[in-house]
Amino acid sequence: MDFQHFKIELGQSPLLSAFADQFSVFVPVLEIIICVLLLIPRFKLVGLFAAYGLMVMFTAYIFIILHYTSFVPCSCGGVLGKMSWNAHLAFNVVFIFLGIAAILLSANFDKQDIRTSYRKSFIWIFSIAFSGTAAVIFLFICSERIMHYENPFIRRYPRHAAMFRNELDLKYNSYYFAGTSGGRIYLGNSTAPLQLFSVDKNLGNQKVDRIIFNGGKILFHRPTVRVQNHYFYLTDGTVPVIFRGSSKDWTLNKKFNGLPYFDQALPMDSSRIVLRSNKGNDLANILGVFDNDNGRLNYNERLLQKQLDGVFDTDGRLLYDETTQKIVYVYFYRNQFIAAGKDAELISRSRTIDTTSHARLKVSYVKNSTERKMSAPPYIVNAGAAVYGNLLFIHSKVRGKFQDETTWNQAFIIDVYDISRQAYIMSFPIYKIKDEKLKNIMATGDHLYAIIGNSLVVYDFKAILKKEMKSAE
């Protein structure tokens, strides 16, 4: 009566997600066939065996969900929707015994050898139970592998993976995440680049620090502040220049020399910077690591893979995790992210669960083919990203298969990946604030922070997500 809802529920199942299309049709068709068999006296016993076998499979399904899956979804809909999973398990076990009783009462036993007849019936009963349970286990193993490593664009939403904790009105929409230090979250301000706003992990204890700059007259265009441990950095790739200072007095006292022009840069440690620059005749994007101690810049031209022009098609978000010392790059317009080591050596190429493997862009060349522009709005796949340890959090802009329309319209969807295993883990929603856009996200060991319009919000990571963090470690 509600086929589409049934299909969505199967898609969210931690056991049958990968086979939701097939089972959404197979299950009701099989149930109707069993009903027909039960109505025909000649095939009644076959129908009873089939009904018993289906109930055994459903019971095995519930048992596996309760004890072996990564999360327990909402209870089934319909008449039994208000039952807990444990109550449903007990309910099913009762009906399994009723099914056995019905089979024994309906069987035509040989009165000359009733013991043999009973033995044959019980052999069938146990054989069906074993086969049905084995089939469900096999489906579970196959589905888990497909969902984590060959995902057909089906999202999983465990309950309470991340829960809203607090919200802070920033008053202005010019803030961005600068980093963390000493348990505080630092925000830079694009309209006041020498000012840092910080809060504690619960968005309390607000503080404003003023950066002291004595570097002479420099014509900055897009200065950005980054905070890491006890240092902070002022970067501007259009100059290009990077200054470093101590967060003890917020004074810039160290200048990095010999830098190329760049448009993204992140500190790796006190002297090393990972950056994205442009190189070659086509000025394609390229990633490299600059070491200020020896003035060397190590590019790796093979990290970013060109599809169209090498600029727009390779655009993305540059990330760095100091705990694993991994560089992570998430493409905006295709379903791919890469992980590299501290010397920009490739570790892995992984794909996100959506199906956009080729950037959907239209690039036009103007001014005698010396300048390029997008001549049509781009198809954005991954709008933002954050990394913590081996977990990668991606704000996806593409609606998945069996995606609940209400959740999609009311929330921003965050997909979680294990970088080391190159596997999809789960998804969770960050609910929208009015019609404001999600500008950026940042992850720590306990929280996900997001800037939505003028608001800074924090979500707590719950047990299921923390378990994945430990597993990734």
CSV table of C-alpha atoms in Angstrom, one decimal:
chain,number,residue,atom,x,y,z
A,1,MET,CA,0.0,0.0,0.0
A,2,ASP,CA,3.0,2.3,0.4
A,3,PHE,CA,5.6,0.7,-1.9
A,4,GLN,CA,7.8,3.8,-2.2
A,5,HIS,CA,8.2,4.1,1.6
A,6,PHE,CA,8.9,0.4,1.8
A,7,LYS,CA,11.6,0.8,-0.8
A,8,ILE,CA,13.2,3.7,1.1
A,9,GLU,CA,13.2,1.7,4.4
A,10,LEU,CA,14.9,-1.2,2.7
A,11,GLY,CA,17.5,1.3,1.3
A,12,GLN,CA,18.2,2.4,4.9
A,13,SER,CA,18.5,-1.2,6.2
A,14,PRO,CA,22.0,-2.0,7.4
A,15,LEU,CA,21.6,-5.5,6.0
A,16,LEU,CA,19.8,-5.2,2.6
A,17,SER,CA,20.8,-1.7,1.5
A,18,ALA,CA,22.6,-2.9,-1.6
A,19,PHE,CA,19.7,-5.1,-2.7
A,20,ALA,CA,16.8,-2.7,-2.0
A,21,ASP,CA,15.7,-2.5,-5.6
A,22,GLN,CA,15.4,-6.2,-6.0
A,23,PHE,CA,14.0,-7.0,-2.6
A,24,SER,CA,11.4,-4.3,-2.7
A,25,VAL,CA,9.7,-6.2,-5.5
A,26,PHE,CA,10.8,-9.8,-4.6
A,27,VAL,CA,9.4,-9.8,-1.0
A,28,PRO,CA,5.8,-8.7,-1.7
A,29,VAL,CA,5.6,-10.9,-4.9
A,30,LEU,CA,6.9,-13.9,-2.8
A,31,GLU,CA,4.3,-13.2,-0.1
A,32,ILE,CA,1.5,-13.1,-2.7
A,33,ILE,CA,2.7,-16.3,-4.2
A,34,ILE,CA,2.7,-17.9,-0.7
A,35,CYS,CA,-0.9,-16.7,-0.1
A,36,VAL,CA,-2.0,-18.3,-3.4
A,37,LEU,CA,-0.3,-21.6,-2.4
A,38,LEU,CA,-2.1,-21.6,0.9
A,39,LEU,CA,-5.5,-21.1,-0.8
A,40,ILE,CA,-5.1,-24.2,-3.0
A,41,PRO,CA,-5.5,-27.4,-0.9
A,42,ARG,CA,-3.1,-29.3,-3.1
A,43,PHE,CA,-0.3,-26.9,-2.5
A,44,LYS,CA,-1.1,-25.9,1.1
A,45,LEU,CA,1.8,-27.8,2.6
A,46,VAL,CA,4.2,-26.2,0.2
A,47,GLY,CA,2.8,-22.8,1.1
A,48,LEU,CA,3.3,-23.5,4.8
A,49,PHE,CA,6.9,-24.5,4.3
A,50,ALA,CA,7.5,-21.4,2.3
A,51,ALA,CA,5.8,-19.2,4.9
A,52,TYR,CA,7.8,-20.8,7.6
A,53,GLY,CA,11.1,-20.3,5.6
A,54,LEU,CA,10.3,-16.7,5.0
A,55,MET,CA,9.6,-16.1,8.7
A,56,VAL,CA,12.9,-17.8,9.6
A,57,MET,CA,14.8,-15.5,7.2
A,58,PHE,CA,13.0,-12.4,8.7
A,59,THR,CA,14.0,-13.6,12.2
A,60,ALA,CA,17.6,-14.1,11.2
A,61,TYR,CA,17.5,-10.7,9.6
A,62,ILE,CA,16.4,-9.1,12.9
A,63,PHE,CA,18.9,-11.1,15.0
A,64,ILE,CA,21.8,-9.9,12.7
A,65,ILE,CA,20.6,-6.3,12.9
A,66,LEU,CA,20.5,-6.4,16.7
A,67,HIS,CA,23.9,-8.1,17.2
A,68,TYR,CA,26.2,-7.6,14.1
A,69,THR,CA,25.3,-4.5,12.1
A,70,SER,CA,27.0,-1.1,12.7
A,71,PHE,CA,23.7,0.5,13.6
A,72,VAL,CA,20.1,-0.4,14.4
A,73,PRO,CA,17.6,1.4,12.1
A,74,CYS,CA,14.0,2.5,13.0
A,75,SER,CA,11.5,-0.3,13.5
A,76,CYS,CA,9.4,-1.6,10.6
A,77,GLY,CA,6.3,0.3,9.5
A,78,GLY,CA,2.7,-0.8,9.3
A,79,VAL,CA,0.9,-2.6,12.1
A,80,LEU,CA,4.1,-3.6,13.9
A,81,GLY,CA,5.7,-0.2,13.7
A,82,LYS,CA,5.5,0.5,17.4
A,83,MET,CA,7.3,-2.7,18.4
A,84,SER,CA,10.9,-2.6,19.4
A,85,TRP,CA,13.4,-4.8,17.5
A,86,ASN,CA,13.7,-7.2,20.5
A,87,ALA,CA,9.9,-7.4,20.8
A,88,HIS,CA,9.7,-8.1,17.1
A,89,LEU,CA,12.3,-10.9,17.4
A,90,ALA,CA,10.2,-12.6,20.1
A,91,PHE,CA,7.0,-12.0,18.0
A,92,ASN,CA,8.7,-13.8,15.1
A,93,VAL,CA,10.0,-16.7,17.1
A,94,VAL,CA,6.4,-17.4,18.3
A,95,PHE,CA,5.2,-17.4,14.6
A,96,ILE,CA,8.1,-19.8,13.7
A,97,PHE,CA,6.8,-22.3,16.2
A,98,LEU,CA,3.2,-21.8,15.0
A,99,GLY,CA,4.5,-22.4,11.4
A,100,ILE,CA,6.1,-25.7,12.5
A,101,ALA,CA,2.9,-26.7,14.3
A,102,ALA,CA,0.9,-25.9,11.1
A,103,ILE,CA,3.3,-28.0,9.0
A,104,LEU,CA,3.0,-31.0,11.3
A,105,LEU,CA,-0.8,-30.7,11.6
A,106,SER,CA,-1.2,-30.4,7.8
A,107,ALA,CA,1.2,-33.2,6.7
A,108,ASN,CA,-0.2,-36.5,5.5
A,109,PHE,CA,1.8,-38.9,7.6
A,110,ASP,CA,2.1,-42.6,6.7
A,111,LYS,CA,0.2,-44.3,9.5
A,112,GLN,CA,2.3,-47.5,8.9
A,113,ASP,CA,5.6,-45.7,9.6
A,114,ILE,CA,4.7,-42.4,11.5
A,115,ARG,CA,8.1,-42.1,13.0
A,116,THR,CA,9.8,-42.0,9.6
A,117,SER,CA,7.2,-39.4,8.4
A,118,TYR,CA,8.0,-37.2,11.4
A,119,ARG,CA,11.7,-37.5,10.8
A,120,LYS,CA,11.3,-36.5,7.2
A,121,SER,CA,9.2,-33.5,8.2
A,122,PHE,CA,11.8,-32.3,10.7
A,123,ILE,CA,14.6,-32.8,8.3
A,124,TRP,CA,12.8,-30.4,5.9
A,125,ILE,CA,12.1,-28.0,8.8
A,126,PHE,CA,15.7,-27.9,9.9
A,127,SER,CA,17.0,-27.8,6.3
A,128,ILE,CA,14.8,-24.8,5.4
A,129,ALA,CA,15.9,-23.1,8.7
A,130,PHE,CA,19.6,-23.6,7.9
A,131,SER,CA,19.3,-22.6,4.3
A,132,GLY,CA,17.2,-19.5,5.1
A,133,THR,CA,19.6,-18.4,7.8
A,134,ALA,CA,22.7,-19.0,5.6
A,135,ALA,CA,21.1,-17.0,2.8
A,136,VAL,CA,20.5,-14.0,5.0
A,137,ILE,CA,24.1,-14.2,6.4
A,138,PHE,CA,25.4,-14.3,2.8
A,139,LEU,CA,23.2,-11.3,1.8
A,140,PHE,CA,24.5,-9.4,4.8
A,141,ILE,CA,28.2,-10.1,4.0
A,142,CYS,CA,27.7,-9.1,0.3
A,143,SER,CA,25.6,-6.0,1.2
A,144,GLU,CA,28.2,-4.8,3.7
A,145,ARG,CA,31.0,-5.1,1.2
A,146,ILE,CA,29.0,-3.4,-1.6
A,147,MET,CA,27.9,-0.5,0.7
A,148,HIS,CA,31.4,0.2,2.0
A,149,TYR,CA,33.5,-0.4,-1.1
A,150,GLU,CA,31.2,-0.4,-4.2
A,151,ASN,CA,28.4,1.8,-3.0
A,152,PRO,CA,25.6,2.2,-5.5
A,153,PHE,CA,24.9,5.7,-4.1
A,154,ILE,CA,22.8,4.6,-1.1
A,155,ARG,CA,23.3,6.6,2.1
A,156,ARG,CA,23.0,5.1,5.6
A,157,TYR,CA,21.7,7.2,8.4
A,158,PRO,CA,22.4,5.6,11.8
A,159,ARG,CA,20.3,7.2,14.6
A,160,HIS,CA,22.1,9.8,16.7
A,161,ALA,CA,25.4,9.7,14.9
A,162,ALA,CA,25.8,13.4,15.5
A,163,MET,CA,23.5,15.5,17.7
A,164,PHE,CA,23.0,19.3,17.7
A,165,ARG,CA,24.5,20.8,20.8
A,166,ASN,CA,24.7,24.6,20.5
A,167,GLU,CA,24.4,27.6,18.2
A,168,LEU,CA,26.1,31.0,18.3
A,169,ASP,CA,25.1,34.1,16.3
A,170,LEU,CA,28.3,35.6,14.8
A,171,LYS,CA,26.4,38.7,13.6
A,172,TYR,CA,28.4,38.7,10.3
A,173,ASN,CA,28.8,36.3,7.4
A,174,SER,CA,32.5,37.0,6.8
A,175,TYR,CA,33.9,34.4,9.3
A,176,TYR,CA,35.8,31.3,8.4
A,177,PHE,CA,37.5,28.5,10.3
A,178,ALA,CA,41.1,29.4,11.1
A,179,GLY,CA,41.9,26.2,13.2
A,180,THR,CA,42.1,25.0,16.8
A,181,SER,CA,44.6,25.4,19.6
A,182,GLY,CA,44.5,24.8,23.3
A,183,GLY,CA,40.9,23.5,23.2
A,184,ARG,CA,39.6,26.6,21.5
A,185,ILE,CA,38.1,27.1,18.1
A,186,TYR,CA,39.5,30.1,16.1
A,187,LEU,CA,37.6,32.0,13.4
A,188,GLY,CA,39.2,34.4,11.0
A,189,ASN,CA,37.4,37.3,9.4
A,190,SER,CA,37.8,38.2,5.8
A,191,THR,CA,36.8,41.8,6.4
A,192,ALA,CA,39.1,42.2,9.4
A,193,PRO,CA,42.1,39.9,8.6
A,194,LEU,CA,44.2,40.9,11.7
A,195,GLN,CA,41.5,39.9,14.1
A,196,LEU,CA,40.8,36.4,15.5
A,197,PHE,CA,37.6,35.4,17.2
A,198,SER,CA,37.7,32.3,19.4
A,199,VAL,CA,35.4,30.2,21.6
A,200,ASP,CA,35.7,27.1,23.7
A,201,LYS,CA,34.4,23.7,22.4
A,202,ASN,CA,30.9,24.5,23.6
A,203,LEU,CA,30.8,27.9,21.9
A,204,GLY,CA,31.3,29.7,25.3
A,205,ASN,CA,34.0,31.9,26.7
A,206,GLN,CA,34.3,34.2,23.7
A,207,LYS,CA,37.5,36.1,23.1
A,208,VAL,CA,38.9,38.4,20.4
A,209,ASP,CA,42.7,38.6,19.7
A,210,ARG,CA,44.4,41.2,17.7
A,211,ILE,CA,47.3,40.2,15.4
A,212,ILE,CA,50.4,42.4,15.5
A,213,PHE,CA,52.0,42.8,12.1
A,214,ASN,CA,55.3,44.6,11.7
A,215,GLY,CA,56.2,43.3,8.3
A,216,GLY,CA,56.3,46.6,6.5
A,217,LYS,CA,54.1,47.8,3.7
A,218,ILE,CA,52.7,44.9,1.8
A,219,LEU,CA,49.7,45.2,-0.6
A,220,PHE,CA,47.6,42.2,0.6
A,221,HIS,CA,44.7,41.1,-1.6
A,222,ARG,CA,43.2,38.0,0.1
A,223,PRO,CA,45.0,37.5,3.5
A,224,THR,CA,44.0,34.4,5.4
A,225,VAL,CA,44.8,33.3,9.0
A,226,ARG,CA,45.5,29.7,10.0
A,227,VAL,CA,46.0,28.5,13.6
A,228,GLN,CA,47.8,25.3,14.4
A,229,ASN,CA,49.0,24.3,17.9
A,230,HIS,CA,51.0,27.2,19.3
A,231,TYR,CA,51.6,28.9,16.0
A,232,PHE,CA,49.5,31.0,13.7
A,233,TYR,CA,50.1,31.9,10.0
A,234,LEU,CA,49.1,34.8,7.8
A,235,THR,CA,49.0,33.8,4.2
A,236,ASP,CA,48.3,35.5,0.9
A,237,GLY,CA,49.1,33.7,-2.3
A,238,THR,CA,48.5,36.7,-4.5
A,239,VAL,CA,51.6,38.5,-3.1
A,240,PRO,CA,52.8,35.7,-2.4
A,241,VAL,CA,53.7,35.7,1.3
A,242,ILE,CA,53.4,33.7,4.5
A,243,PHE,CA,54.2,35.0,8.0
A,244,ARG,CA,54.3,32.9,11.2
A,245,GLY,CA,53.9,34.0,14.8
A,246,SER,CA,53.3,32.6,18.3
A,247,SER,CA,49.8,32.4,19.7
A,248,LYS,CA,51.3,33.5,23.1
A,249,ASP,CA,51.5,37.2,22.0
A,250,TRP,CA,49.9,37.0,18.5
A,251,THR,CA,52.9,38.8,16.9
A,252,LEU,CA,54.0,37.9,13.4
A,253,ASN,CA,57.8,37.5,13.5
A,254,LYS,CA,58.8,35.0,10.9
A,255,LYS,CA,58.6,35.3,7.1
A,256,PHE,CA,58.7,32.4,4.7
A,257,ASN,CA,60.9,33.3,1.7
A,258,GLY,CA,61.0,31.9,-1.9
A,259,LEU,CA,57.3,31.1,-2.2
A,260,PRO,CA,55.5,30.7,-5.5
A,261,TYR,CA,52.1,32.2,-6.2
A,262,PHE,CA,49.3,30.0,-4.6
A,263,ASP,CA,45.6,30.0,-4.0
A,264,GLN,CA,45.4,27.5,-1.0
A,265,ALA,CA,47.9,26.9,1.7
A,266,LEU,CA,47.9,25.0,5.0
A,267,PRO,CA,50.6,24.6,7.6
A,268,MET,CA,51.9,21.1,8.2
A,269,ASP,CA,54.4,22.0,11.0
A,270,SER,CA,56.3,25.1,12.0
A,271,SER,CA,58.3,25.2,8.7
A,272,ARG,CA,56.4,23.1,6.1
A,273,ILE,CA,53.5,24.3,4.1
A,274,VAL,CA,51.3,22.3,1.7
A,275,LEU,CA,49.9,24.5,-1.1
A,276,ARG,CA,48.1,24.6,-4.4
A,277,SER,CA,49.7,26.5,-7.1
A,278,ASN,CA,49.6,26.7,-11.0
A,279,LYS,CA,52.2,25.4,-13.3
A,280,GLY,CA,52.9,24.7,-17.0
A,281,ASN,CA,51.6,26.4,-20.2
A,282,ASP,CA,48.0,25.8,-19.2
A,283,LEU,CA,48.5,27.0,-15.6
A,284,ALA,CA,46.9,23.8,-14.3
A,285,ASN,CA,46.4,23.3,-10.6
A,286,ILE,CA,49.3,21.5,-8.9
A,287,LEU,CA,50.0,20.4,-5.3
A,288,GLY,CA,53.3,20.8,-3.5
A,289,VAL,CA,55.1,21.0,-0.2
A,290,PHE,CA,57.3,24.0,0.7
A,291,ASP,CA,60.0,23.6,3.3
A,292,ASN,CA,61.1,27.0,4.7
A,293,ASP,CA,64.2,25.5,6.4
A,294,ASN,CA,65.9,24.7,3.1
A,295,GLY,CA,63.8,26.8,0.8
A,296,ARG,CA,62.8,23.8,-1.3
A,297,LEU,CA,59.4,23.3,-3.0
A,298,ASN,CA,58.5,19.7,-3.9
A,299,TYR,CA,55.7,19.5,-6.5
A,300,ASN,CA,53.9,16.3,-7.4
A,301,GLU,CA,52.4,16.8,-10.9
A,302,ARG,CA,50.6,13.5,-10.8
A,303,LEU,CA,48.4,14.1,-7.8
A,304,LEU,CA,45.7,16.2,-9.5
A,305,GLN,CA,44.4,14.5,-12.6
A,306,LYS,CA,43.2,16.7,-15.5
A,307,GLN,CA,39.9,16.0,-17.2
A,308,LEU,CA,39.1,19.2,-19.1
A,309,ASP,CA,41.3,22.2,-18.6
A,310,GLY,CA,43.3,21.3,-15.5
A,311,VAL,CA,42.0,24.3,-13.6
A,312,PHE,CA,38.3,24.3,-13.1
A,313,ASP,CA,38.0,20.5,-13.4
A,314,THR,CA,40.7,20.0,-10.7
A,315,ASP,CA,39.3,22.6,-8.3
A,316,GLY,CA,38.7,21.4,-4.8
A,317,ARG,CA,39.3,21.6,-1.1
A,318,LEU,CA,42.8,21.2,0.3
A,319,LEU,CA,43.0,19.6,3.8
A,320,TYR,CA,45.7,18.5,6.1
A,321,ASP,CA,45.5,16.3,9.2
A,322,GLU,CA,48.5,16.6,11.6
A,323,THR,CA,47.8,13.5,13.6
A,324,THR,CA,48.2,11.2,10.5
A,325,GLN,CA,50.4,13.6,8.6
A,326,LYS,CA,48.2,13.2,5.5
A,327,ILE,CA,47.3,15.7,2.8
A,328,VAL,CA,43.8,15.2,1.6
A,329,TYR,CA,42.3,16.8,-1.5
A,330,VAL,CA,38.5,16.7,-2.3
A,331,TYR,CA,37.4,17.6,-5.8
A,332,PHE,CA,34.4,19.9,-6.1
A,333,TYR,CA,33.0,18.6,-9.4
A,334,ARG,CA,33.7,14.8,-9.4
A,335,ASN,CA,33.3,11.9,-7.0
A,336,GLN,CA,36.9,11.6,-6.0
A,337,PHE,CA,39.3,12.5,-3.2
A,338,ILE,CA,43.0,11.8,-2.8
A,339,ALA,CA,45.3,11.2,0.1
A,340,ALA,CA,49.0,12.0,0.1
A,341,GLY,CA,51.9,11.7,2.5
A,342,LYS,CA,53.8,14.6,4.1
A,343,ASP,CA,56.2,14.8,1.1
A,344,ALA,CA,53.2,15.0,-1.4
A,345,GLU,CA,53.6,11.3,-2.4
A,346,LEU,CA,50.4,9.7,-3.4
A,347,ILE,CA,48.8,7.2,-0.9
A,348,SER,CA,45.4,6.5,-2.4
A,349,ARG,CA,42.7,7.7,-4.8
A,350,SER,CA,39.2,7.1,-3.5
A,351,ARG,CA,35.8,7.9,-4.8
A,352,THR,CA,32.7,9.2,-3.0
A,353,ILE,CA,29.5,7.3,-3.3
A,354,ASP,CA,27.8,9.4,-5.9
A,355,THR,CA,28.1,8.5,-9.6
A,356,THR,CA,29.6,11.8,-11.0
A,357,SER,CA,33.0,10.5,-12.1
A,358,HIS,CA,33.6,13.2,-14.8
A,359,ALA,CA,33.3,16.9,-14.0
A,360,ARG,CA,30.2,18.5,-15.7
A,361,LEU,CA,31.6,21.8,-16.7
A,362,LYS,CA,31.4,24.1,-19.7
A,363,VAL,CA,34.6,26.2,-20.0
A,364,SER,CA,35.0,29.1,-22.5
A,365,TYR,CA,38.1,30.9,-23.5
A,366,VAL,CA,38.1,34.7,-24.0
A,367,LYS,CA,40.7,37.4,-24.8
A,368,ASN,CA,42.4,35.5,-27.6
A,369,SER,CA,42.2,32.2,-25.7
A,370,THR,CA,44.3,33.6,-22.9
A,371,GLU,CA,41.6,33.7,-20.2
A,372,ARG,CA,39.0,31.0,-19.4
A,373,LYS,CA,35.7,31.3,-17.6
A,374,MET,CA,32.8,28.9,-16.8
A,375,SER,CA,30.1,29.6,-19.4
A,376,ALA,CA,27.5,27.6,-17.4
A,377,PRO,CA,26.8,27.0,-13.7
A,378,PRO,CA,28.9,24.0,-12.6
A,379,TYR,CA,27.5,20.8,-11.2
A,380,ILE,CA,28.8,20.7,-7.7
A,381,VAL,CA,29.3,17.3,-6.1
A,382,ASN,CA,31.3,18.0,-2.9
A,383,ALA,CA,30.7,21.5,-1.6
A,384,GLY,CA,32.9,21.3,1.5
A,385,ALA,CA,35.0,18.9,3.6
A,386,ALA,CA,36.8,18.4,6.9
A,387,VAL,CA,39.3,15.8,8.1
A,388,TYR,CA,40.1,14.4,11.5
A,389,GLY,CA,42.4,11.4,11.8
A,390,ASN,CA,41.5,8.9,9.1
A,391,LEU,CA,37.9,10.1,8.9
A,392,LEU,CA,36.9,12.4,6.1
A,393,PHE,CA,33.6,14.5,6.3
A,394,ILE,CA,32.2,15.7,3.0
A,395,HIS,CA,29.2,18.0,2.5
A,396,SER,CA,27.5,16.4,-0.5
A,397,LYS,CA,25.3,18.4,-2.9
A,398,VAL,CA,23.9,15.3,-4.7
A,399,ARG,CA,20.8,13.5,-3.6
A,400,GLY,CA,21.3,9.8,-3.2
A,401,LYS,CA,19.2,6.8,-4.1
A,402,PHE,CA,16.3,6.1,-1.8
A,403,GLN,CA,17.0,9.5,-0.2
A,404,ASP,CA,14.2,10.7,2.0
A,405,GLU,CA,12.9,13.9,0.4
A,406,THR,CA,12.0,15.6,3.7
A,407,THR,CA,15.5,15.2,5.2
A,408,TRP,CA,17.1,16.3,1.9
A,409,ASN,CA,15.1,19.5,1.9
A,410,GLN,CA,15.5,20.3,5.5
A,411,ALA,CA,19.2,19.5,6.1
A,412,PHE,CA,22.7,19.5,4.7
A,413,ILE,CA,24.0,16.0,4.3
A,414,ILE,CA,27.5,15.0,5.6
A,415,ASP,CA,29.0,11.8,4.3
A,416,VAL,CA,31.7,10.1,6.3
A,417,TYR,CA,34.6,8.1,4.8
A,418,ASP,CA,37.5,6.1,6.2
A,419,ILE,CA,40.6,7.3,4.3
A,420,SER,CA,42.8,4.3,5.1
A,421,ARG,CA,40.2,1.7,4.2
A,422,GLN,CA,38.9,3.8,1.3
A,423,ALA,CA,35.4,3.0,2.5
A,424,TYR,CA,32.1,4.8,3.0
A,425,ILE,CA,31.0,4.7,6.6
A,426,MET,CA,27.7,6.6,7.1
A,427,SER,CA,25.9,9.9,6.7
A,428,PHE,CA,24.2,12.3,9.0
A,429,PRO,CA,22.2,15.6,8.6
A,430,ILE,CA,23.0,19.1,9.7
A,431,TYR,CA,19.7,20.9,9.8
A,432,LYS,CA,19.4,24.2,8.0
A,433,ILE,CA,19.0,27.6,9.6
A,434,LYS,CA,16.4,29.5,7.7
A,435,ASP,CA,17.6,29.5,4.1
A,436,GLU,CA,21.2,30.2,4.9
A,437,LYS,CA,24.1,28.3,3.1
A,438,LEU,CA,26.5,25.9,4.8
A,439,LYS,CA,29.8,27.8,4.3
A,440,ASN,CA,32.3,25.4,5.8
A,441,ILE,CA,32.8,22.6,8.3
A,442,MET,CA,35.5,21.6,10.8
A,443,ALA,CA,35.9,18.3,12.7
A,444,THR,CA,37.6,17.5,16.0
A,445,GLY,CA,37.7,14.3,18.0
A,446,ASP,CA,34.3,15.0,19.7
A,447,HIS,CA,32.5,17.6,17.6
A,448,LEU,CA,31.6,18.8,14.1
A,449,TYR,CA,31.5,22.6,13.8
A,450,ALA,CA,29.7,24.3,10.9
A,451,ILE,CA,29.3,27.9,9.8
A,452,ILE,CA,25.8,28.4,8.4
A,453,GLY,CA,25.2,31.9,7.3
A,454,ASN,CA,25.9,34.1,10.3
A,455,SER,CA,25.7,31.2,12.8
A,456,LEU,CA,28.3,28.9,14.2
A,457,VAL,CA,26.8,25.6,15.2
A,458,VAL,CA,28.3,22.5,17.0
A,459,TYR,CA,27.3,18.9,16.8
A,460,ASP,CA,28.3,16.2,19.3
A,461,PHE,CA,29.7,13.0,17.9
A,462,LYS,CA,27.9,10.1,19.5
A,463,ALA,CA,29.1,6.6,20.3
A,464,ILE,CA,28.6,5.1,16.8
A,465,LEU,CA,30.8,7.7,15.2
A,466,LYS,CA,33.4,7.7,17.9
A,467,LYS,CA,33.6,3.9,17.5
A,468,GLU,CA,34.4,4.5,13.8
A,469,MET,CA,37.1,7.0,14.7
A,470,LYS,CA,38.8,4.4,17.0
A,471,SER,CA,38.4,1.8,14.3
A,472,ALA,CA,40.0,4.1,11.7
A,473,GLU,CA,42.9,4.7,14.1
